Coordinates of C-alpha atoms (C1' of nucleotides) in Angstrom, one line a residue:
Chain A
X65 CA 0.0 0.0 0.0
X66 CA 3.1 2.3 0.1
X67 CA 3.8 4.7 -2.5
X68 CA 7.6 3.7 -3.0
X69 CA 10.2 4.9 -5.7
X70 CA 8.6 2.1 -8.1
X71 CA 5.0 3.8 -7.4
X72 CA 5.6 7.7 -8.1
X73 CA 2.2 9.9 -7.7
X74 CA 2.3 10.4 -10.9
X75 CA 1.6 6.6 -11.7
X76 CA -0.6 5.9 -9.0
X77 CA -2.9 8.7 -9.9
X78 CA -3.4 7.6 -13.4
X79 CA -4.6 3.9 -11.8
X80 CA -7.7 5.9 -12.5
X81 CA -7.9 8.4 -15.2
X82 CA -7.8 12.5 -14.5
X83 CA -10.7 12.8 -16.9
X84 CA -12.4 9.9 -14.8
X85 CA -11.7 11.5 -11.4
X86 CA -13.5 14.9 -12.6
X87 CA -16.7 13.1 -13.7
X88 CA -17.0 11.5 -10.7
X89 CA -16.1 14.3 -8.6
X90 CA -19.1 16.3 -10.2
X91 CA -21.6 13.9 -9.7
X92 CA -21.0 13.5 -6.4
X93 CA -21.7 17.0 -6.1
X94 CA -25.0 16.6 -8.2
X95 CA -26.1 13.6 -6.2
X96 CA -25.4 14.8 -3.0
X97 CA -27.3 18.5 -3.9
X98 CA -24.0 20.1 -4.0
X99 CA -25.5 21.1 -7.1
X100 CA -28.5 21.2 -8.0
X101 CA -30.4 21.3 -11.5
X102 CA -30.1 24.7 -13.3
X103 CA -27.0 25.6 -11.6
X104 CA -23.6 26.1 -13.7
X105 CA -20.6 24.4 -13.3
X106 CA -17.4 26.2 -13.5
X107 CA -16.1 27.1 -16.8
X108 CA -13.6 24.3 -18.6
X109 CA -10.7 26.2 -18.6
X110 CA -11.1 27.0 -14.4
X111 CA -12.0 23.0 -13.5
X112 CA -9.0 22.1 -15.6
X113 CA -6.2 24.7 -13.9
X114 CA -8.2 23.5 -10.4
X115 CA -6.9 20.6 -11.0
X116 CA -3.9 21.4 -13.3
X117 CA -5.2 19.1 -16.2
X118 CA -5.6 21.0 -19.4
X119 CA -9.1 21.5 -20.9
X120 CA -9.2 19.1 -23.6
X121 CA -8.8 16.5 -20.5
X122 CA -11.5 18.3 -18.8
X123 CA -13.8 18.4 -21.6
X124 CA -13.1 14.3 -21.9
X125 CA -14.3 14.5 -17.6
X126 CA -17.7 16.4 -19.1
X127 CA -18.4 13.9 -21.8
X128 CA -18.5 11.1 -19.8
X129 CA -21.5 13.4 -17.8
X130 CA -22.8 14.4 -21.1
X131 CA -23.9 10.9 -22.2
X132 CA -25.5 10.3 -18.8
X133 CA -27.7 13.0 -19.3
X134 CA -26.3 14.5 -15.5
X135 CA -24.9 17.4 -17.4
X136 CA -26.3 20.2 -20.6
X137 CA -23.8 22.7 -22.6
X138 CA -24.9 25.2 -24.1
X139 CA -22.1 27.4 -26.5
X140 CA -20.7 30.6 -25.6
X141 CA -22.8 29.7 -21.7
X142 CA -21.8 27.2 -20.2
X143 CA -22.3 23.6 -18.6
X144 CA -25.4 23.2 -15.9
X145 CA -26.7 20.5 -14.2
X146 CA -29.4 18.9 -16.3
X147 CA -33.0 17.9 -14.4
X148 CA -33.1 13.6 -14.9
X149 CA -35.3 12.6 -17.0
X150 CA -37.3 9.8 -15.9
X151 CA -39.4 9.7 -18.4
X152 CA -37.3 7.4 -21.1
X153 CA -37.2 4.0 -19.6
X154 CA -35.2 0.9 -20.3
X155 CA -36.0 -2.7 -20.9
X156 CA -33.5 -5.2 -21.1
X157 CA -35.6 -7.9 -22.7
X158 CA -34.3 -11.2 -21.4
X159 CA -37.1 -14.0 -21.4
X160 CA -35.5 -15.3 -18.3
X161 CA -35.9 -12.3 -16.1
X162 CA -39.4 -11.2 -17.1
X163 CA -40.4 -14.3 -15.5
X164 CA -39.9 -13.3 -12.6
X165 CA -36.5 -14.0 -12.6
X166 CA -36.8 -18.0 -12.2
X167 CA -35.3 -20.7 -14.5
X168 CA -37.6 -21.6 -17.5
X169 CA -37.6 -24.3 -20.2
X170 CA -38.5 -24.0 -23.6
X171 CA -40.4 -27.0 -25.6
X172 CA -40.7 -26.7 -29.0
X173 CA -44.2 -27.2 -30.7
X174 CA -43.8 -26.8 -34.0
X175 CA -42.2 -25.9 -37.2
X176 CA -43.8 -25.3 -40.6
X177 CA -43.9 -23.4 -43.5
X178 CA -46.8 -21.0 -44.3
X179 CA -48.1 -18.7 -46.7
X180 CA -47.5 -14.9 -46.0
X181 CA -51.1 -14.4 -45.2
X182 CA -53.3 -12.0 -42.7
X183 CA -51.2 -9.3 -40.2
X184 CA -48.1 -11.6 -39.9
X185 CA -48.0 -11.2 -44.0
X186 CA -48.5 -7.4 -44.2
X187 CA -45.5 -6.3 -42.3
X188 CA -42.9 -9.7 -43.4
X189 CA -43.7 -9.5 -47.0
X190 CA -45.9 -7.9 -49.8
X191 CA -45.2 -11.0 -52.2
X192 CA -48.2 -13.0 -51.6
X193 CA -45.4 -15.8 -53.0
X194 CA -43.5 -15.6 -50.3
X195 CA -43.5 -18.4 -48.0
X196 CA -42.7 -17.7 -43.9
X197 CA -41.1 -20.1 -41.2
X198 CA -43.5 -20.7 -38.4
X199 CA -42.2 -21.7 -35.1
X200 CA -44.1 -22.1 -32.2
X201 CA -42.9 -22.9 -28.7
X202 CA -44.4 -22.7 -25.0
X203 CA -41.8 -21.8 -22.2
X204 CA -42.1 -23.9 -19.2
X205 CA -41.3 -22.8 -15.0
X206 CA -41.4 -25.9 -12.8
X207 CA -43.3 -27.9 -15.5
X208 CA -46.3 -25.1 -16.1
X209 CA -46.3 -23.9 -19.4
X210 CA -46.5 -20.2 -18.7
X211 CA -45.9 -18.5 -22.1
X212 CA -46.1 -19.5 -25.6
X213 CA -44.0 -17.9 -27.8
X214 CA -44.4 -17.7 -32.1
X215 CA -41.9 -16.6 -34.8
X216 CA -42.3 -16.0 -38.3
X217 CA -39.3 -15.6 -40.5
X218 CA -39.1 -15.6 -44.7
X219 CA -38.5 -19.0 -45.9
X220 CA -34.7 -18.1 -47.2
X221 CA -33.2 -20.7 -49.5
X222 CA -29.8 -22.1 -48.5
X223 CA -30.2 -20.6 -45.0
X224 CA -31.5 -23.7 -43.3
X225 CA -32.3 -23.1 -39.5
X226 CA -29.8 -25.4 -37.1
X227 CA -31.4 -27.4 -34.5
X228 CA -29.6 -25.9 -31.9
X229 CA -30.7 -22.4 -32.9
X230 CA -34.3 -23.5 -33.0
X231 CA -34.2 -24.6 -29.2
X232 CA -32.0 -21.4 -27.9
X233 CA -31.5 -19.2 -29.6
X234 CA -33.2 -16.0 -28.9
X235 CA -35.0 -14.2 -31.8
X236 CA -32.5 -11.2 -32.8
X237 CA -29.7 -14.1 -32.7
X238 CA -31.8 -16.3 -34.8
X239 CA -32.6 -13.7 -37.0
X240 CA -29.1 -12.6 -37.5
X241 CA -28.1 -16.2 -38.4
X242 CA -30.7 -17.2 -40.5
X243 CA -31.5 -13.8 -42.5
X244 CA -28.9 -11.7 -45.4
X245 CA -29.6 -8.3 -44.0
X246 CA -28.1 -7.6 -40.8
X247 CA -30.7 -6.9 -38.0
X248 CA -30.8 -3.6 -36.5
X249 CA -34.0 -2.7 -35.0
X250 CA -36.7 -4.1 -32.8
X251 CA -39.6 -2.5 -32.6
X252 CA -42.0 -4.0 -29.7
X253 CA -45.6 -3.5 -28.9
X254 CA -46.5 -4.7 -25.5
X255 CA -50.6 -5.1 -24.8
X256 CA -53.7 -6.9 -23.3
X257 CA -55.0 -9.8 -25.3
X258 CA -57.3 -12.6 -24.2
X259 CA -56.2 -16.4 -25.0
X260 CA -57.8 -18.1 -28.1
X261 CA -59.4 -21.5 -27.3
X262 CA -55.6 -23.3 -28.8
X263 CA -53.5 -21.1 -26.8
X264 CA -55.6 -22.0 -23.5
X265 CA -55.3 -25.6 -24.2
X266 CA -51.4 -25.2 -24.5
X267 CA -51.3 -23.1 -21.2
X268 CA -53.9 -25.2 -19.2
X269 CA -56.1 -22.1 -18.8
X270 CA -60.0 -20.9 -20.0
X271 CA -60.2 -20.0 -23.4
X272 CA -60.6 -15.6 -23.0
X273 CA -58.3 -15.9 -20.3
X274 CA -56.4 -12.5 -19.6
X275 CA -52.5 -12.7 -20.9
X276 CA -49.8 -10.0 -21.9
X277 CA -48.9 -9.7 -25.8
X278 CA -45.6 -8.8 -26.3
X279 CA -45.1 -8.6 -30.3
X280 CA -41.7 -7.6 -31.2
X281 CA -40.8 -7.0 -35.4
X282 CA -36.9 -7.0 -36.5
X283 CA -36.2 -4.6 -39.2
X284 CA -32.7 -4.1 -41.7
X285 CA -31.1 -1.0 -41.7
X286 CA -33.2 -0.5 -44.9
X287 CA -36.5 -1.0 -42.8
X288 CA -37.4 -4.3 -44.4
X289 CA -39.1 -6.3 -41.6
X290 CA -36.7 -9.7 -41.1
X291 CA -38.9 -11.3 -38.7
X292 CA -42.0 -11.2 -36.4
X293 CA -42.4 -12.4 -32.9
X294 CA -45.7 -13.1 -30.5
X295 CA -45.4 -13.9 -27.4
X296 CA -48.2 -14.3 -25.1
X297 CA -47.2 -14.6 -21.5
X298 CA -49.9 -16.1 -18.6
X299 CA -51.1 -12.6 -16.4
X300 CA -49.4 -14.1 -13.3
X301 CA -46.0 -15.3 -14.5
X302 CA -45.4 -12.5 -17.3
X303 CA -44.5 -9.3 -15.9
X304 CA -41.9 -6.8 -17.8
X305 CA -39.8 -4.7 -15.6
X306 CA -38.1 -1.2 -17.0
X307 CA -35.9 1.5 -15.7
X308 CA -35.0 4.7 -16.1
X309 CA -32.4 5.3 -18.4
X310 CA -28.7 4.9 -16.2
X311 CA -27.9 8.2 -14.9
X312 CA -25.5 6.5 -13.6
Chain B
X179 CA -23.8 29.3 -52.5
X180 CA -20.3 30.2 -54.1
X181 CA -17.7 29.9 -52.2
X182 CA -15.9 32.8 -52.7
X183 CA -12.7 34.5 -50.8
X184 CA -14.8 34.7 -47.8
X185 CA -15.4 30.9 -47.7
X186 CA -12.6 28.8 -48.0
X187 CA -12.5 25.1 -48.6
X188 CA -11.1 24.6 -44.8
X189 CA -14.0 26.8 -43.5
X190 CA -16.6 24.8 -45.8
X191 CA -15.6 21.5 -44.8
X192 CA -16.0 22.8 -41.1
X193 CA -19.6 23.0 -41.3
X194 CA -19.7 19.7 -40.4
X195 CA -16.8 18.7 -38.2
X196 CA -14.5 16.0 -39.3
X197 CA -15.0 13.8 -36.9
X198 CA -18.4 13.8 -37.2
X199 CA -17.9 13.3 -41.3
X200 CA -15.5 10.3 -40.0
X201 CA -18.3 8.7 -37.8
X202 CA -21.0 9.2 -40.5
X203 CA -18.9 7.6 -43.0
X204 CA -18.1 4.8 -41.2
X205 CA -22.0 4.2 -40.3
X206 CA -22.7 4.0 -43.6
X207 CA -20.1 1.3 -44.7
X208 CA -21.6 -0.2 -41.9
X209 CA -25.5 -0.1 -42.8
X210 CA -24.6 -0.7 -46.2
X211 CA -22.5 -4.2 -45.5
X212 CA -18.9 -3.1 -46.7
X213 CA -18.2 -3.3 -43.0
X214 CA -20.0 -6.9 -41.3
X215 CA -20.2 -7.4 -37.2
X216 CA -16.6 -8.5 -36.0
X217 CA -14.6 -6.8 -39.3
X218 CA -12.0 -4.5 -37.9
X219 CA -11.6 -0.6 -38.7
X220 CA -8.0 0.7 -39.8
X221 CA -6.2 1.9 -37.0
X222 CA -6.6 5.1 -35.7
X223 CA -3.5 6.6 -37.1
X224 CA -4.1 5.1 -40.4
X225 CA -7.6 6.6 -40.2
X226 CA -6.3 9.9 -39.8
X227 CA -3.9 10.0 -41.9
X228 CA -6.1 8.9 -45.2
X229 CA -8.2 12.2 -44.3
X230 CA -5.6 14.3 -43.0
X231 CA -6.6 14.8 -39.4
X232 CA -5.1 14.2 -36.0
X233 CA -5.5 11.0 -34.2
X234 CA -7.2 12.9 -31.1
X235 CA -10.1 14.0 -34.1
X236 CA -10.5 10.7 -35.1
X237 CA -11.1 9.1 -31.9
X238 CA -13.3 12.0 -30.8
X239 CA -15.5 10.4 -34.3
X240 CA -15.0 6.8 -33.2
X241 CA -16.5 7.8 -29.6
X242 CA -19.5 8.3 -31.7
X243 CA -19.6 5.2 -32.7
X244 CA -18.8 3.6 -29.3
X245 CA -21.7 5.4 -27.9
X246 CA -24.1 4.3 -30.1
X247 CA -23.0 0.7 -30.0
X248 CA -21.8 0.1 -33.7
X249 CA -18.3 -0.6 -32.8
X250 CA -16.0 -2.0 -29.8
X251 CA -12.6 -1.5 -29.1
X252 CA -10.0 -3.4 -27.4
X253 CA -6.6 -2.0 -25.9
X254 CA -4.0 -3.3 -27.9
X255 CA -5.8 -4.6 -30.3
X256 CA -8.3 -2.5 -32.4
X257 CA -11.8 -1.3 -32.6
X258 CA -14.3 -3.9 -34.3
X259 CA -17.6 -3.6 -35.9
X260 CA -20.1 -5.0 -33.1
X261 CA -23.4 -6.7 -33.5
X262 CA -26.0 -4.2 -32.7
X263 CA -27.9 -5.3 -29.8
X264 CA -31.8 -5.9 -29.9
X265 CA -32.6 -7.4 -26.4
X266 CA -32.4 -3.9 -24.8
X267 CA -35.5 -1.6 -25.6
X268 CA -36.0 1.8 -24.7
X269 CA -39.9 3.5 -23.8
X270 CA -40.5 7.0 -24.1
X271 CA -43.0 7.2 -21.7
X272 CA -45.3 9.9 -22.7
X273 CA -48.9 8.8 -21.8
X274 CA -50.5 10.1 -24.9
X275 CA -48.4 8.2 -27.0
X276 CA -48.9 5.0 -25.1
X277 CA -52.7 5.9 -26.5
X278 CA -52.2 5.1 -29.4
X279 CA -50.9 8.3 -30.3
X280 CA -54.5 10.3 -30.2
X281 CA -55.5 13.1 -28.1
X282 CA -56.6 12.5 -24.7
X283 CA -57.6 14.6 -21.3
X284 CA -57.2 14.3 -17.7
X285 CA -60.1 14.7 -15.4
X286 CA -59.5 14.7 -11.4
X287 CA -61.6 12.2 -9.4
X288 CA -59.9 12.5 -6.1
X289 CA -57.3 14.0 -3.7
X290 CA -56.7 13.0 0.0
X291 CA -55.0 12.6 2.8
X292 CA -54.7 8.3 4.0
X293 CA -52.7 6.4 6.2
X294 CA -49.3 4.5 4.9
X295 CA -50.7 0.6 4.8
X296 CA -50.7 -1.7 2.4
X297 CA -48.2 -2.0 -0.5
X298 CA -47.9 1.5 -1.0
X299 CA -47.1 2.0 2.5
X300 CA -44.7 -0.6 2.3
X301 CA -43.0 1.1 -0.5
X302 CA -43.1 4.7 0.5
X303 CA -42.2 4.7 3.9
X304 CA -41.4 2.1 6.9
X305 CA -43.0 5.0 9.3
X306 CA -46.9 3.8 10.2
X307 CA -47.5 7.7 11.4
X308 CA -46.5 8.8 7.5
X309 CA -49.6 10.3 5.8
X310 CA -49.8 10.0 2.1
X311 CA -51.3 12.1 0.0
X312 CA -53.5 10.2 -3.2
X313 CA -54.1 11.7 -6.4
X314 CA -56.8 9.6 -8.6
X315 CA -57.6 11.0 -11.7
X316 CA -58.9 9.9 -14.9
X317 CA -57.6 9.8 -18.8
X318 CA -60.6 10.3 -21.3
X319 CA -60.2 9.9 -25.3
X320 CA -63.2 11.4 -27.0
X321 CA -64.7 11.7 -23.8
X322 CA -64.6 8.5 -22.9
X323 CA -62.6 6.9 -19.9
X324 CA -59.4 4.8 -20.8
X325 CA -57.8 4.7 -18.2
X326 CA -57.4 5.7 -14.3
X327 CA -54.1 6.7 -12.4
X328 CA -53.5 6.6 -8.9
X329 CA -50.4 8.4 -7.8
X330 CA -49.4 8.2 -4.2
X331 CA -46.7 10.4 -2.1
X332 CA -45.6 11.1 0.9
X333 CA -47.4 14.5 2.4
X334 CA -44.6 16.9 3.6
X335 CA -45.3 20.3 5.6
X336 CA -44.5 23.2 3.6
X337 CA -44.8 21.8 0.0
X338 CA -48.4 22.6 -1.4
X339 CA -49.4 20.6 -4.4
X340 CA -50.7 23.5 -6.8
X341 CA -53.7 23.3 -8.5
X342 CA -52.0 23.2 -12.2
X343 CA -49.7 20.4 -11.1
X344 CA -52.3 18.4 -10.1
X345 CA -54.2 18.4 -13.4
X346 CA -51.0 18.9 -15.9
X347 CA -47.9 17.8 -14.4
X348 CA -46.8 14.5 -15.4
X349 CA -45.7 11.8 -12.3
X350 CA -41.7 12.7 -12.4
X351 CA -42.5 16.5 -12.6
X352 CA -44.7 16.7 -9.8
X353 CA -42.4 14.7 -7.6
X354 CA -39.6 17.4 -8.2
X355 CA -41.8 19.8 -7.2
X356 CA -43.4 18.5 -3.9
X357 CA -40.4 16.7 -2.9
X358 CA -37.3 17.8 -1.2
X359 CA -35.0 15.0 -2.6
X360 CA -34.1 15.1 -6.2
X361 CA -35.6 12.5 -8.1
X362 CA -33.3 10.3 -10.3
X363 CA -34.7 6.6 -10.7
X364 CA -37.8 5.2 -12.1
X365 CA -38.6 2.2 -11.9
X366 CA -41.8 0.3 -14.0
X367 CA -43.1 -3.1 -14.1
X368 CA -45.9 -3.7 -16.4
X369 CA -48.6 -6.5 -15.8
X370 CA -51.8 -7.4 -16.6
X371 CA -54.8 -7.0 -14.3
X372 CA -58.7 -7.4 -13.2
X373 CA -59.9 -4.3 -12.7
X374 CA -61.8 -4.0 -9.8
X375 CA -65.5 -3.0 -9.0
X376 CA -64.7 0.4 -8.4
X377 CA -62.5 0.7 -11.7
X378 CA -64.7 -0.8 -13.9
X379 CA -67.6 1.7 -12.8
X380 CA -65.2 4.8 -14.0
X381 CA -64.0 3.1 -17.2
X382 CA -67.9 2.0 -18.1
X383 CA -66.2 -1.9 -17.9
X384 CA -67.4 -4.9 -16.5
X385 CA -65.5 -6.0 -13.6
X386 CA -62.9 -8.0 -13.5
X387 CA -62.4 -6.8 -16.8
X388 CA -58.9 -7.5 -18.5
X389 CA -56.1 -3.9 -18.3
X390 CA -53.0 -3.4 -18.0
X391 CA -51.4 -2.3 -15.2
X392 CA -48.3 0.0 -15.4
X393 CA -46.8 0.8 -11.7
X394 CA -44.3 3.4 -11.3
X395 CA -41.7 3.7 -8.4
X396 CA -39.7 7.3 -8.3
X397 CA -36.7 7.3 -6.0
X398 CA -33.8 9.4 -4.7
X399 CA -30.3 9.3 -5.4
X400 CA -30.1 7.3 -1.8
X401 CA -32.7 5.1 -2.9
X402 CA -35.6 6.3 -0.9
X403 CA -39.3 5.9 -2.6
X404 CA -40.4 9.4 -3.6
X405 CA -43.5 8.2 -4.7
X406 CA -45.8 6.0 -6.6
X407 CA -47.8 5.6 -9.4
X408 CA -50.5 3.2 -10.7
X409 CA -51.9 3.6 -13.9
X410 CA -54.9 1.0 -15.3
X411 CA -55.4 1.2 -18.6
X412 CA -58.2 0.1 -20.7
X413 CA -56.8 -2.7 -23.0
X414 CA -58.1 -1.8 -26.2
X415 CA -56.4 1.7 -25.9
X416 CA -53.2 1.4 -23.5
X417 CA -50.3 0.2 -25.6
X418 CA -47.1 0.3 -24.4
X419 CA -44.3 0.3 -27.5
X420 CA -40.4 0.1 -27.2
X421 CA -37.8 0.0 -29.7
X422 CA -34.2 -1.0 -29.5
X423 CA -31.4 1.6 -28.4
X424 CA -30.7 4.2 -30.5
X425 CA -28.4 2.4 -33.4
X426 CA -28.3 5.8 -35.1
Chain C
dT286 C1' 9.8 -6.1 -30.2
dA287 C1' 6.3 -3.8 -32.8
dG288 C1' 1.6 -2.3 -33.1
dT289 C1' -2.6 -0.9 -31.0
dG290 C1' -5.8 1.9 -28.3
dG291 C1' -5.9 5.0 -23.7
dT292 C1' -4.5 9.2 -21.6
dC293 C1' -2.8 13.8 -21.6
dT294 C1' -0.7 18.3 -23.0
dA295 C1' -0.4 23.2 -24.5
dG296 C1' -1.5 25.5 -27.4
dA297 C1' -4.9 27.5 -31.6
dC298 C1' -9.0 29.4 -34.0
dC299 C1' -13.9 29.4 -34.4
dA300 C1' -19.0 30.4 -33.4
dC301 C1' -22.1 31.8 -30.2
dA302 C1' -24.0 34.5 -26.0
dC303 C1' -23.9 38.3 -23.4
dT304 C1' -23.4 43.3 -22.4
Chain D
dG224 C1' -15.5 43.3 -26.7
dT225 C1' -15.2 39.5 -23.4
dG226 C1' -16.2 35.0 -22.1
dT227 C1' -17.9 30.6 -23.2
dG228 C1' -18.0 26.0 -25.3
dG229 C1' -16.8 23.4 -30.1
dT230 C1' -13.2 21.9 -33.0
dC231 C1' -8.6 20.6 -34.0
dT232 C1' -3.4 19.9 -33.9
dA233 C1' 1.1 17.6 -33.3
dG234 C1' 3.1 15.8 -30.5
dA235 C1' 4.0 12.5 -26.0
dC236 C1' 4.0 8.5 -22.8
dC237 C1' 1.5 4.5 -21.2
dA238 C1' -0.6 -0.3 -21.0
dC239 C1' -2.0 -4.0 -23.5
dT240 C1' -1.7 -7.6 -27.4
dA241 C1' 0.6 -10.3 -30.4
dT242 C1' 4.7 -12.5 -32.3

DNA sequence: TAGTGGTCTAGACCACACT
DNA sequence: GTGTGGTCTAGACCACTAT
């Protein structure tokens, strides 16, 4: 823990970056209402010879609070401390935790190919020719079916979907493997829907039986849909959990 | 539009920085393909050099890029084209939007003064003797009920709740100005529930009617409960939509 | 040992906001 | 005009990766 000739303060202060130190410094300040939204911070040049680190390094510090939203600049002004917004909120979509966290299986239903018909047709393809990959499976906690899940994907010659992919992987991934256009978007809608008489069998509730839709679309960078994804979740089980956006 | 003594090339080009030119360019060979998740970029120096700018301008337009999730980089190494990531969705949470986009209006059923019990209680404060103030209002479209919010906060001396913040101010607003801490979390989980006797009467439902059911936590920066929020929404006309981070 | 990204400097000129 | 943030340079040394 001693400095020693082989540890100058130089080195040791650079363990964690200057620019690093300053960000953290501030938001300290801003967290602990030090400052508070609306007020200004110091101008770059005077933060940097505080701390004798030149303003380029300073202006690295801000950045950092810049992207976290903690901060606003404003040219020929100034910096001030920005009001959070809590208002943009964040889901990180992992099937697992929107269970509530607990382990799940996945069993596989079925696979077919279908005609590009109905909703599912409209936004995958307007070539009535074009045929579409239907895969359907139910997700399983402690042996209860709780969610049954349904993709659609074109029918892609030479791009055979692997066994392994059908069974795990999750539906950007699957995409991305089995698709020419990289996938860039995912657009989700997230709703009330009552089970049809099949999807109440497969979930061992009453037909009209309240569930959560989650329908999730995958577009190109050149807004071609790649893929379409249902998945209707039992009202007890399903639950989907966002926050706002770091502020960290 | 000429250029003209007044305008020189250097001074043209700077309408749009460099680095920003770098980043864009970049982008594009990745949209369009030239540049596939995993492929790495030239070197920073190398990157410079074919434009004729400093290596501290080129990684200020790679940090673009970082941000936004297109590429990685690893010390030593290099920075890499990354596969953009679809599993984490962002909501702007802007009730009208959630209604499908169309007008709506609030109308204000209720505000009073109750004990801290129950889950809310359990949530806002650990106190029994805390009082709580509840806000119930209701969101028409066309004049007709969608959907009811409930907000519930702790009542502190010496911070009215005015008259224009009940009826306008969204949750996060009025939070910031009734409470004394600054709020900089929020926290949603989104479910699907039966509304009850009384909430079917105000929505013109049945009971036990199928809606969803957004609940909203605000806390502090020490992670206190500011307040909370329920919001049951009709399902025909509470959607909630998400689409992937940025990518831009 | 050579190549890469990460950090940092000490300047410079510009556009914009105030007064 | 003065002060501010926005852009940019031409170097430097470091830590890490690969060979």
């Amino acid at each position: 823990m001693q400095k020693g000739k082989g540890m100058p303060m130089r080195a040791r202060e650079q363990v964690i970056p200057a620019y690093y130190r300053l960000a953290d410094d501030i938001k300290q300040k801003i967290e602990s209402g030090e400052l508070k939204p609306g007020d200004g911070l110091p101008t770059e040049e005077s933060l940097g010879e505080a701390r004798g680190i030149s303003r380029m390094t300073v202006r690295q510090g801000l950045s950092l609070l810049l992207e976290a939203g903690l901060i606003e600049t404003i040219k020929g002004k100034g910096s001030f401390v920005s009001r959070p917004c809590l208002n943009r909120l964040v889901i990180d979509w992992e099937i697992g935790v929107q269970l509530n966290g607990q382990e799940y299986q996945y069993r596989l239903l079925e696979v077919k190919v279908v005609r590009s018909e109905g909703e599912i047709g409209q936004i995958l393809g307007p070539a009535p020719e074009q045929k579409i990959i239907q895969i359907k499976r139910v997700l399983l906690q402690q042996d209860q079916p709780v969610a049954i899940e349904e993709r659609y994907l074109p029918y892609i010659k030479g791009k055979p979907l692997l066994e392994n992919h059908l069974e795990y992987a999750d539906f950007p991934e699957m995409i991305a493997k089995h698709q020419e256009c990289l996938p860039v978007r995912n657009d989700m809608d997230i709703s009330v829907a009552l089970l049809t008489a099949e999807q109440a069998q497969q979930l061992g509730e009453l037909p009209q039986s309240p569930a959560m839709l989650v329908r999730s679309i995958i577009y190109s960078s050149t807004g071609k849909a790649l893929g379409v994804s249902r998945l209707v979740g039992h009202q007890n089980h399903l639950h989907l959990r966002a926050t706002s956006y770091p502020y960290r």
